[in-house]
Coordinates of C-alpha atoms in Angstrom, one line a residue:
X1 CA 84.7 76.7 161.8
X2 CA 85.5 74.8 158.6
X3 CA 82.7 76.7 156.9
X4 CA 84.2 80.1 158.0
X5 CA 87.6 79.1 156.7
X6 CA 86.1 77.9 153.4
X7 CA 84.2 81.2 153.0
X8 CA 87.3 83.3 153.7
X9 CA 89.3 81.2 151.2
X10 CA 86.6 81.4 148.6
X11 CA 86.4 85.2 149.2
X12 CA 90.2 85.5 148.6
X13 CA 90.0 83.4 145.5
X14 CA 87.1 85.6 144.2
X15 CA 89.1 88.7 144.9
X16 CA 92.1 87.4 142.9
X17 CA 89.8 86.3 140.1
X18 CA 88.0 89.6 139.8
X19 CA 91.2 91.6 140.1
X20 CA 92.9 89.7 137.4
X21 CA 89.8 89.9 135.1
X22 CA 89.3 93.6 135.5
X23 CA 92.8 95.0 135.7
X24 CA 94.1 96.0 132.3
X25 CA 97.0 94.0 130.9
X26 CA 99.8 95.9 129.3
X27 CA 100.5 94.3 126.0
X28 CA 104.1 94.5 124.9
X29 CA 104.3 96.3 121.6
X30 CA 107.0 94.2 119.9
X31 CA 109.3 96.3 117.7
X32 CA 109.5 94.7 114.3
X33 CA 113.2 94.3 113.6
X34 CA 113.8 93.4 110.0
X35 CA 117.4 94.3 110.2
X36 CA 118.6 92.1 113.0
X37 CA 121.2 89.8 111.5
X38 CA 123.8 90.3 108.8
X39 CA 122.0 87.8 106.7
X40 CA 118.7 89.7 106.9
X41 CA 118.0 92.2 104.2
X42 CA 118.5 95.7 105.6
X43 CA 117.9 99.4 104.6
X44 CA 120.7 101.7 105.7
X45 CA 121.6 105.3 104.9
X46 CA 124.7 107.1 103.5
X47 CA 126.0 109.8 105.7
X48 CA 127.6 112.6 103.6
X49 CA 129.1 115.5 105.6
X50 CA 129.0 118.4 103.1
X51 CA 126.3 119.9 105.3
X52 CA 126.1 123.3 107.0
X53 CA 126.0 122.9 110.8
X54 CA 126.1 119.1 110.7
X55 CA 125.0 117.7 114.0
X56 CA 127.7 116.9 116.6
X57 CA 128.6 113.2 116.7
X58 CA 126.7 112.5 119.9
X59 CA 123.6 114.4 118.6
X60 CA 123.9 112.6 115.3
X61 CA 123.9 109.2 116.9
X62 CA 121.0 110.1 119.1
X63 CA 119.2 111.2 116.0
X64 CA 119.9 107.9 114.3
X65 CA 118.6 106.0 117.3
X66 CA 115.4 108.1 117.4
X67 CA 114.9 107.4 113.7
X68 CA 115.5 103.7 114.3
X69 CA 118.3 103.6 111.7
X70 CA 120.4 100.5 112.2
X71 CA 122.8 100.6 109.2
X72 CA 124.9 103.6 108.1
X73 CA 127.7 104.1 105.6
X74 CA 130.5 106.6 106.1
X75 CA 132.6 107.9 103.3
X76 CA 135.6 108.0 105.6
X77 CA 136.4 106.6 109.1
X78 CA 135.6 109.7 111.2
X79 CA 136.9 108.8 114.7
X80 CA 134.4 111.0 116.6
X81 CA 131.4 109.4 114.8
X82 CA 132.8 105.9 115.3
X83 CA 133.3 106.6 119.0
X84 CA 129.8 108.0 119.4
X85 CA 128.4 104.8 117.7
X86 CA 129.9 102.6 120.3
X87 CA 127.5 100.2 122.1
X88 CA 124.5 101.4 119.9
X89 CA 124.0 98.2 117.8
X90 CA 124.1 100.4 114.7
X91 CA 126.2 98.7 112.0
X92 CA 128.5 100.9 110.0
X93 CA 130.5 100.7 106.8
X94 CA 133.6 102.7 107.0
X95 CA 135.3 104.1 103.9
X96 CA 138.8 104.6 102.6
X97 CA 138.8 107.8 100.6
X98 CA 140.1 107.7 97.0
X99 CA 143.0 109.9 97.9
X100 CA 144.4 107.4 100.4
X101 CA 144.6 104.5 97.9
X102 CA 148.1 105.3 96.9
X103 CA 149.6 105.1 100.4
X104 CA 147.6 102.0 101.4
X105 CA 148.1 100.2 98.1
X106 CA 151.8 100.6 98.1
X107 CA 152.6 99.8 101.7
X108 CA 151.5 96.9 103.9
X109 CA 152.6 98.9 106.9
X110 CA 150.3 101.8 106.0
X111 CA 147.4 99.4 105.5
X112 CA 148.0 97.8 108.9
X113 CA 148.2 101.2 110.5
X114 CA 144.9 102.2 108.8
X115 CA 143.2 99.1 110.2
X116 CA 144.6 99.6 113.6
X117 CA 143.7 103.3 113.8
X118 CA 140.3 103.2 112.1
X119 CA 138.9 99.7 112.8
X120 CA 140.6 97.7 115.6
X121 CA 140.5 100.7 117.9
X122 CA 136.7 100.8 117.8
X123 CA 135.6 97.2 117.1
X124 CA 133.7 95.5 118.6
X125 CA 132.2 98.3 120.7
X126 CA 131.3 100.0 117.4
X127 CA 129.9 97.4 115.0
X128 CA 132.0 98.0 111.9
X129 CA 130.5 95.5 109.4
X130 CA 132.5 96.4 106.2
X131 CA 135.2 98.5 104.7
X132 CA 134.5 100.3 101.4
X133 CA 137.8 100.8 99.7
X134 CA 137.5 103.9 97.5
X135 CA 134.3 105.0 95.8
X136 CA 133.7 104.4 92.1
X137 CA 137.4 104.2 91.5
X138 CA 137.2 102.5 88.1
X139 CA 135.0 105.2 86.6
X140 CA 135.9 108.4 88.5
X141 CA 139.6 108.0 89.0
X142 CA 140.7 105.3 86.5
X143 CA 144.3 106.3 87.0
X144 CA 144.1 104.8 90.5
X145 CA 142.6 101.5 89.2
X146 CA 145.9 99.6 89.4
X147 CA 146.1 100.5 93.1
X148 CA 142.7 99.2 94.0
X149 CA 143.4 95.5 94.4
X150 CA 146.8 96.0 96.1
X151 CA 145.0 98.3 98.6
X152 CA 142.2 95.7 99.2
X153 CA 144.6 92.9 99.6
X154 CA 146.8 94.8 102.0
X155 CA 143.8 95.8 104.1
X156 CA 142.5 92.3 104.2
X157 CA 145.9 91.0 105.3
X158 CA 145.8 93.5 108.1
X159 CA 142.3 92.3 109.1
X160 CA 143.6 88.7 109.1
X161 CA 146.5 89.8 111.4
X162 CA 144.0 91.4 113.8
X163 CA 141.7 88.3 113.5
X164 CA 138.9 90.5 112.2
X165 CA 138.6 89.1 108.7
X166 CA 135.6 86.9 109.4
X167 CA 133.6 89.7 111.0
X168 CA 134.4 92.6 108.7
X169 CA 134.1 92.4 104.9
X170 CA 136.1 94.4 102.4
X171 CA 134.8 95.5 99.0
X172 CA 134.7 98.6 96.8
X173 CA 131.6 100.5 95.6
X174 CA 131.2 100.7 91.8
X175 CA 129.2 102.9 89.5
X176 CA 126.4 101.3 87.4
X177 CA 128.4 102.3 84.3
X178 CA 130.8 99.4 84.7
X179 CA 128.0 97.3 83.2
X180 CA 127.4 97.7 79.5
X181 CA 124.3 96.9 77.6
X182 CA 122.4 96.6 80.8
X183 CA 119.0 95.8 79.3
X184 CA 117.9 93.2 78.8
X185 CA 119.8 92.0 81.9
X186 CA 120.7 88.7 80.2
X187 CA 122.8 90.5 77.6
X188 CA 124.7 92.6 80.1
X189 CA 128.5 92.4 80.5
X190 CA 131.2 94.3 82.3
X191 CA 133.2 96.9 80.4
X192 CA 136.0 94.7 79.1
X193 CA 138.6 97.4 79.5
X194 CA 138.1 97.0 83.3
X195 CA 138.3 93.2 83.5
X196 CA 141.9 93.3 84.5
X197 CA 140.8 94.8 87.8
X198 CA 137.2 93.4 88.0
X199 CA 138.1 89.7 87.6
X200 CA 140.7 89.7 90.5
X201 CA 138.2 91.8 92.5
X202 CA 135.4 89.3 92.0
X203 CA 137.7 86.3 92.7
X204 CA 138.7 88.0 96.0
X205 CA 135.1 88.7 96.9
X206 CA 134.2 85.0 96.2
X207 CA 137.1 83.8 98.3
X208 CA 136.3 86.0 101.2
X209 CA 132.5 85.7 101.0
X210 CA 132.2 89.5 100.5
X211 CA 129.6 91.4 98.5
X212 CA 130.1 93.3 95.3
X213 CA 129.2 96.9 96.2
X214 CA 127.2 98.8 93.5
X215 CA 125.8 102.3 93.3
X216 CA 122.6 102.0 91.4
X217 CA 120.3 104.9 90.5
X218 CA 117.1 104.2 88.5
X219 CA 116.7 108.0 88.5
X220 CA 119.7 108.4 86.1
X221 CA 118.5 105.5 84.0
X222 CA 115.2 107.2 83.6
X223 CA 116.7 110.6 82.8
X224 CA 119.0 109.1 80.2
X225 CA 116.2 107.0 78.6
X226 CA 113.1 109.1 78.8
X227 CA 110.5 107.8 76.4
X228 CA 112.0 104.3 76.7
X229 CA 111.9 103.6 80.4
X230 CA 108.5 104.5 81.9
X231 CA 108.6 106.6 85.1
X232 CA 106.3 104.1 86.9
X233 CA 108.9 101.4 86.4
X234 CA 111.6 103.6 87.9
X235 CA 109.5 104.4 91.0
X236 CA 108.4 100.8 91.9
X237 CA 104.8 101.7 91.1
X238 CA 102.4 98.8 90.5
X239 CA 102.3 97.9 86.8
X240 CA 99.9 96.1 84.6
X241 CA 101.5 93.0 82.9
X242 CA 101.6 94.9 79.6
X243 CA 103.9 97.6 81.2
X244 CA 106.3 95.1 82.7
X245 CA 109.8 94.9 81.1
X246 CA 110.4 91.4 79.7
X247 CA 113.8 90.0 79.0
X248 CA 113.4 88.3 75.6
X249 CA 116.1 85.7 76.3
X250 CA 115.0 84.5 79.8
X251 CA 111.3 85.7 79.6
X252 CA 111.8 87.1 83.1
X253 CA 109.4 89.9 83.9
X254 CA 110.8 93.1 85.5
X255 CA 108.4 95.3 87.4
X256 CA 111.0 97.9 88.4
X257 CA 114.3 99.3 87.1
X258 CA 116.4 98.5 90.2
X259 CA 115.8 94.8 90.0
X260 CA 116.8 94.9 86.3
X261 CA 120.0 96.7 87.2
X262 CA 120.8 94.2 90.0
X263 CA 120.3 91.3 87.6
X264 CA 122.4 92.9 85.0
X265 CA 125.2 92.8 87.5
X266 CA 124.6 89.1 88.2
X267 CA 124.6 88.3 84.5
X268 CA 127.8 90.3 84.1
X269 CA 129.5 88.3 86.9
X270 CA 128.2 85.0 85.4
X271 CA 130.0 86.0 82.1
X272 CA 133.2 85.9 84.2
X273 CA 132.3 82.6 85.8
X274 CA 131.5 84.2 89.2
X275 CA 128.2 82.9 90.6
X276 CA 128.6 83.0 94.3
X277 CA 129.0 86.8 95.0
X278 CA 126.0 88.8 96.1
X279 CA 125.2 92.4 95.3
X280 CA 125.1 95.0 98.0
X281 CA 123.5 98.3 96.8
X282 CA 125.7 100.9 98.6
X283 CA 123.9 103.8 97.0
X284 CA 120.4 104.4 95.6
X285 CA 117.9 107.2 95.9
X286 CA 116.0 110.0 94.2
X287 CA 116.5 113.7 94.4
X288 CA 113.7 115.9 95.8
X289 CA 114.6 119.0 93.9
X290 CA 116.4 119.9 90.7
X291 CA 116.9 122.7 88.2
X292 CA 114.9 123.2 85.0
X293 CA 116.7 120.4 83.3
X294 CA 115.7 117.9 86.0
X295 CA 111.9 118.2 86.1
X296 CA 111.5 114.8 87.7
X297 CA 113.5 115.6 90.7
X298 CA 110.5 116.3 92.9
X299 CA 109.4 115.7 96.5
X300 CA 106.6 113.4 95.3
X301 CA 108.9 111.2 93.2
X302 CA 111.6 111.1 95.9
X303 CA 109.0 110.1 98.5
X304 CA 107.5 107.5 96.1
X305 CA 110.9 106.0 95.2
X306 CA 112.3 105.6 98.6
X307 CA 109.1 104.5 100.3
X308 CA 108.5 101.8 97.7
X309 CA 112.2 100.8 97.8
X310 CA 112.0 100.2 101.5
X311 CA 108.8 98.1 101.1
X312 CA 110.5 96.2 98.3
X313 CA 113.5 95.3 100.4
X314 CA 111.4 94.2 103.4
X315 CA 109.1 92.2 101.2
X316 CA 112.2 89.9 100.6
X317 CA 111.0 89.2 97.1
X318 CA 114.5 89.3 95.6
X319 CA 114.9 89.8 91.8
X320 CA 113.4 87.8 88.9
X321 CA 116.8 86.1 88.4
X322 CA 117.4 85.5 92.1
X323 CA 114.2 85.6 94.1
X324 CA 116.0 83.8 96.9
X325 CA 118.5 86.7 97.4
X326 CA 117.3 90.1 98.6
X327 CA 120.0 92.7 98.3
X328 CA 120.4 95.1 101.2
X329 CA 120.4 98.8 100.2
X330 CA 121.8 102.1 101.5
X331 CA 119.7 105.1 100.6
X332 CA 121.6 108.1 99.3
X333 CA 121.3 109.9 101.6
X334 CA 120.5 110.9 105.2
X335 CA 120.9 114.7 104.9
X336 CA 120.7 117.2 102.1
X337 CA 124.3 118.2 101.5
X338 CA 123.7 121.9 100.9
X339 CA 127.4 122.6 100.4
X340 CA 127.5 120.5 97.2
X341 CA 128.3 122.1 93.9
X342 CA 125.6 122.4 91.1
X343 CA 123.4 121.0 89.6
X344 CA 120.7 121.7 92.2
X345 CA 119.9 118.0 92.6
X346 CA 123.3 117.3 94.0
X347 CA 122.3 119.1 97.2
X348 CA 118.9 117.5 97.4
X349 CA 119.1 113.8 97.8
X350 CA 118.5 113.7 101.6
X351 CA 115.7 112.4 103.6
X352 CA 116.3 115.2 106.1
X353 CA 117.6 118.8 106.1
X354 CA 120.9 119.4 108.0
X355 CA 118.8 120.7 111.0
X356 CA 117.3 117.2 111.2
X357 CA 113.8 118.1 110.0
X358 CA 112.3 115.9 107.4
X359 CA 112.4 116.9 103.7
X360 CA 109.3 114.7 103.2
X361 CA 107.4 111.9 105.0
X362 CA 108.0 108.3 103.9
X363 CA 105.1 106.0 103.5
X364 CA 106.5 102.7 104.8
X365 CA 103.9 101.6 107.4
X366 CA 104.1 97.9 108.1
X367 CA 107.5 97.5 106.4
X368 CA 109.6 97.1 109.5
X369 CA 110.9 99.5 112.0
X370 CA 112.8 101.7 109.6
X371 CA 112.7 105.4 110.2
X372 CA 110.5 107.3 112.5
X373 CA 110.2 109.7 109.5
X374 CA 106.9 108.1 108.5
X375 CA 103.3 109.3 108.0
X376 CA 102.3 107.0 110.8
X377 CA 104.1 109.2 113.3
X378 CA 102.7 112.6 114.4
X379 CA 104.2 115.4 112.3
X380 CA 103.5 119.1 111.8
X381 CA 104.2 121.7 109.2
X382 CA 105.7 125.0 110.4
X383 CA 107.4 128.1 109.0
X384 CA 111.2 127.8 108.3
X385 CA 113.5 130.0 110.4
X386 CA 115.2 132.9 108.7
X387 CA 112.5 133.6 106.0
X388 CA 111.6 137.3 105.5
X389 CA 108.2 138.5 106.7
X390 CA 107.0 139.6 103.2
X391 CA 107.6 136.1 101.7
X392 CA 106.0 134.4 104.8
X393 CA 103.0 136.8 104.5
X394 CA 102.4 135.8 100.9
X395 CA 102.5 132.1 101.8
X396 CA 100.2 132.8 104.8
X397 CA 97.7 134.6 102.5
X398 CA 97.7 131.7 100.1
X399 CA 97.2 129.1 102.8
X400 CA 94.2 131.0 104.4
X401 CA 92.8 131.9 100.9
X402 CA 93.1 129.6 97.9
X403 CA 94.6 126.9 100.2
X404 CA 91.4 126.9 102.3
X405 CA 93.3 126.3 105.6
X406 CA 91.3 126.9 108.7
X407 CA 92.7 130.2 110.0
X408 CA 90.0 131.0 112.5
X409 CA 92.2 130.3 115.5
X410 CA 94.8 133.0 114.5
X411 CA 92.2 135.8 114.4
X412 CA 92.2 138.6 117.1
X413 CA 90.9 137.2 120.4
X414 CA 91.3 133.6 119.5
X415 CA 93.6 131.0 121.2
X416 CA 96.4 131.2 118.6
X417 CA 96.4 134.9 117.8
X418 CA 99.4 135.4 120.3
X419 CA 102.2 135.8 119.6
X420 CA 100.9 138.2 117.0
X421 CA 103.6 137.9 114.3
X422 CA 103.7 136.5 110.8
X423 CA 105.9 133.5 111.6
X424 CA 103.6 132.2 114.3
X425 CA 100.5 132.8 112.3
X426 CA 102.0 131.2 109.2
X427 CA 103.1 128.1 111.1
X428 CA 99.5 127.6 112.3
X429 CA 98.1 128.1 108.8
X430 CA 100.7 125.8 107.2
X431 CA 99.9 123.1 109.7
X432 CA 96.2 123.5 109.1
X433 CA 96.7 123.1 105.3
X434 CA 99.2 120.2 105.8
X435 CA 96.8 118.2 108.1
X436 CA 93.8 119.0 105.8
X437 CA 95.7 117.6 102.8
X438 CA 96.4 114.4 104.7
X439 CA 100.1 115.2 105.1
X440 CA 100.7 114.2 101.5
X441 CA 104.1 114.7 99.9
X442 CA 104.5 118.4 98.8
X443 CA 101.7 119.7 101.1
X444 CA 104.4 121.3 103.4
X445 CA 106.5 123.3 101.1
X446 CA 104.9 126.7 100.3
X447 CA 107.7 127.5 97.9
X448 CA 110.4 126.5 100.3
X449 CA 109.3 128.5 103.3
X450 CA 107.8 125.6 105.3
X451 CA 109.3 122.5 106.9
X452 CA 108.1 119.3 108.5
X453 CA 108.8 118.7 112.2
X454 CA 108.0 116.0 114.7
X455 CA 108.0 118.6 117.6
X456 CA 104.5 119.7 118.5
X457 CA 104.4 123.5 117.9
X458 CA 101.4 123.9 120.2
X459 CA 101.9 126.4 123.0
X460 CA 99.9 127.5 126.0
X461 CA 96.2 127.3 125.1
X462 CA 97.0 127.3 121.3
X463 CA 96.7 123.7 120.1
X464 CA 97.8 123.2 116.5
X465 CA 95.6 121.3 114.1
X466 CA 97.9 118.2 114.1
X467 CA 97.6 117.9 117.9
X468 CA 93.8 117.6 117.6
X469 CA 93.9 114.7 115.3
X470 CA 96.1 112.1 117.0
X471 CA 94.6 108.7 116.1
X472 CA 91.1 110.4 115.9
X473 CA 90.9 110.0 119.7
X474 CA 89.2 112.7 121.9
X475 CA 91.7 115.1 123.4
X476 CA 91.0 117.4 126.3
X477 CA 92.9 120.5 127.5
X478 CA 93.6 120.5 131.2
X479 CA 95.8 123.4 132.6
X480 CA 96.9 124.0 129.0
X481 CA 98.3 120.5 128.8
X482 CA 97.0 118.3 126.0
X483 CA 96.0 114.9 127.4
X484 CA 94.9 112.0 125.3
X485 CA 91.4 110.8 126.1
X486 CA 92.5 107.2 125.9
X487 CA 95.1 107.7 128.6
X488 CA 92.4 109.2 130.9
X489 CA 90.1 106.3 130.3
X490 CA 92.8 103.8 131.0
X491 CA 93.6 105.5 134.3
X492 CA 89.9 105.4 135.3
X493 CA 89.7 101.7 134.3
X494 CA 92.6 100.9 136.6
X495 CA 91.0 102.7 139.5
X496 CA 87.6 101.2 138.8
X497 CA 89.1 97.7 138.6
X498 CA 90.6 97.9 142.0
X499 CA 87.4 99.5 143.5
X500 CA 85.1 96.9 142.0
X501 CA 87.3 94.0 143.0
X502 CA 87.3 95.1 146.7
X503 CA 83.7 96.0 146.7
X504 CA 82.5 92.7 145.2
X505 CA 84.7 90.8 147.6
X506 CA 83.2 92.6 150.6
X507 CA 79.7 92.1 149.2
X508 CA 80.4 88.4 148.8
X509 CA 81.8 88.1 152.4
X510 CA 78.7 89.8 153.8
X511 CA 76.5 87.5 151.8
X512 CA 78.1 84.2 153.0
X513 CA 78.9 85.2 156.6

């Protein structure tokens, strides 16, 4: 009797042991969140709205979430967008437009009303982290400079009255040109004609523990100093020691232009005896397209700059002067603002087109969960809507000819011949070329008639080249549905685990009974 009970108990234990050993464990894939606290360095995006057919607020926020963007800056305080951002954990900087400075700066009541309508109404459901008062006021609208500090002080008083002054910071974005003699950084100083505003501003920022907001563009530094500033320094490319910029006064080595620009701001503040205010880069970026006078506004350079910028921020290496302080940055910008006036580059700073397709694919693998727009994600190259057939045919001919794309699947009788039209055939050929080239920057352009998408263009039995190459794993077609071989194996493993556990248990019972 005891022997029978022991054998049954042993059998049960064996069943549990085998099941636990054979059954697959689902490992949680932790999402790296480099942008979790306000003290952590973050990469955000500027959201300009001079865009044709801008996404509706709800769709825009859904897009931000899909792209894993956790910090945005608005140039105003759009109520619909702020409402849509509620309960999303996306931190937002709201802006006071320059044309509202007069009213706010001259009336505490107007300032209190502005805070009540544009901040208190939405906070804390919408995580408003800061208020940017004006934009480059000292350099673009100097006549409004005397209004800047009264506006900032009035808004701050309204935040205090609403008991929000410790959660929400107030500052004003400044152009890099407020700093003179910017290199070497140790010799930099603020334009003295602006000190009557800058000194009270910095004292306010020090008192309220708020950052100095700066719009810093290595692109413009390079364009204005070609032959002096190497392109590689501007793009964060790895440098040999001989190519590093060295400050002769401090002997600090600078491997990129942005760090030098940030340190020039720190040295300028130090000249005014301000040493406890950090720099927040509210704008930086690189245009992907320009006119004949802007030959360095290219997709490759934009991709390189922004990808390396993101890696640099998440490396937390700080600057040569302040390696302990990593400035957060906001990339200019999320969308190409196609309604912008010339030059051409003004409309081509975005990571995405207005229809939410990527302008180029960032290379930021391993640098935190910033942007699903990354070459590690599955992407495809397809023909852009609205292009005339003649232009598409020329691009198709090049892709299948000199471009050496594999166009066998769009021949008569093959899987991707239907629908038999230029756009469908061009999309297949474009994707074949794009995948063949390793999805490198510029390989999905075809003189502007192609675009990158994260939506698989495969249809029916026509499987696009990108779909065949997911992680180099075997894919099989079952009822025209693409199934990842790894998923099938894992399903078989689970069934086999259960079967083996039961079978071995039964075998053991038979053996000992």
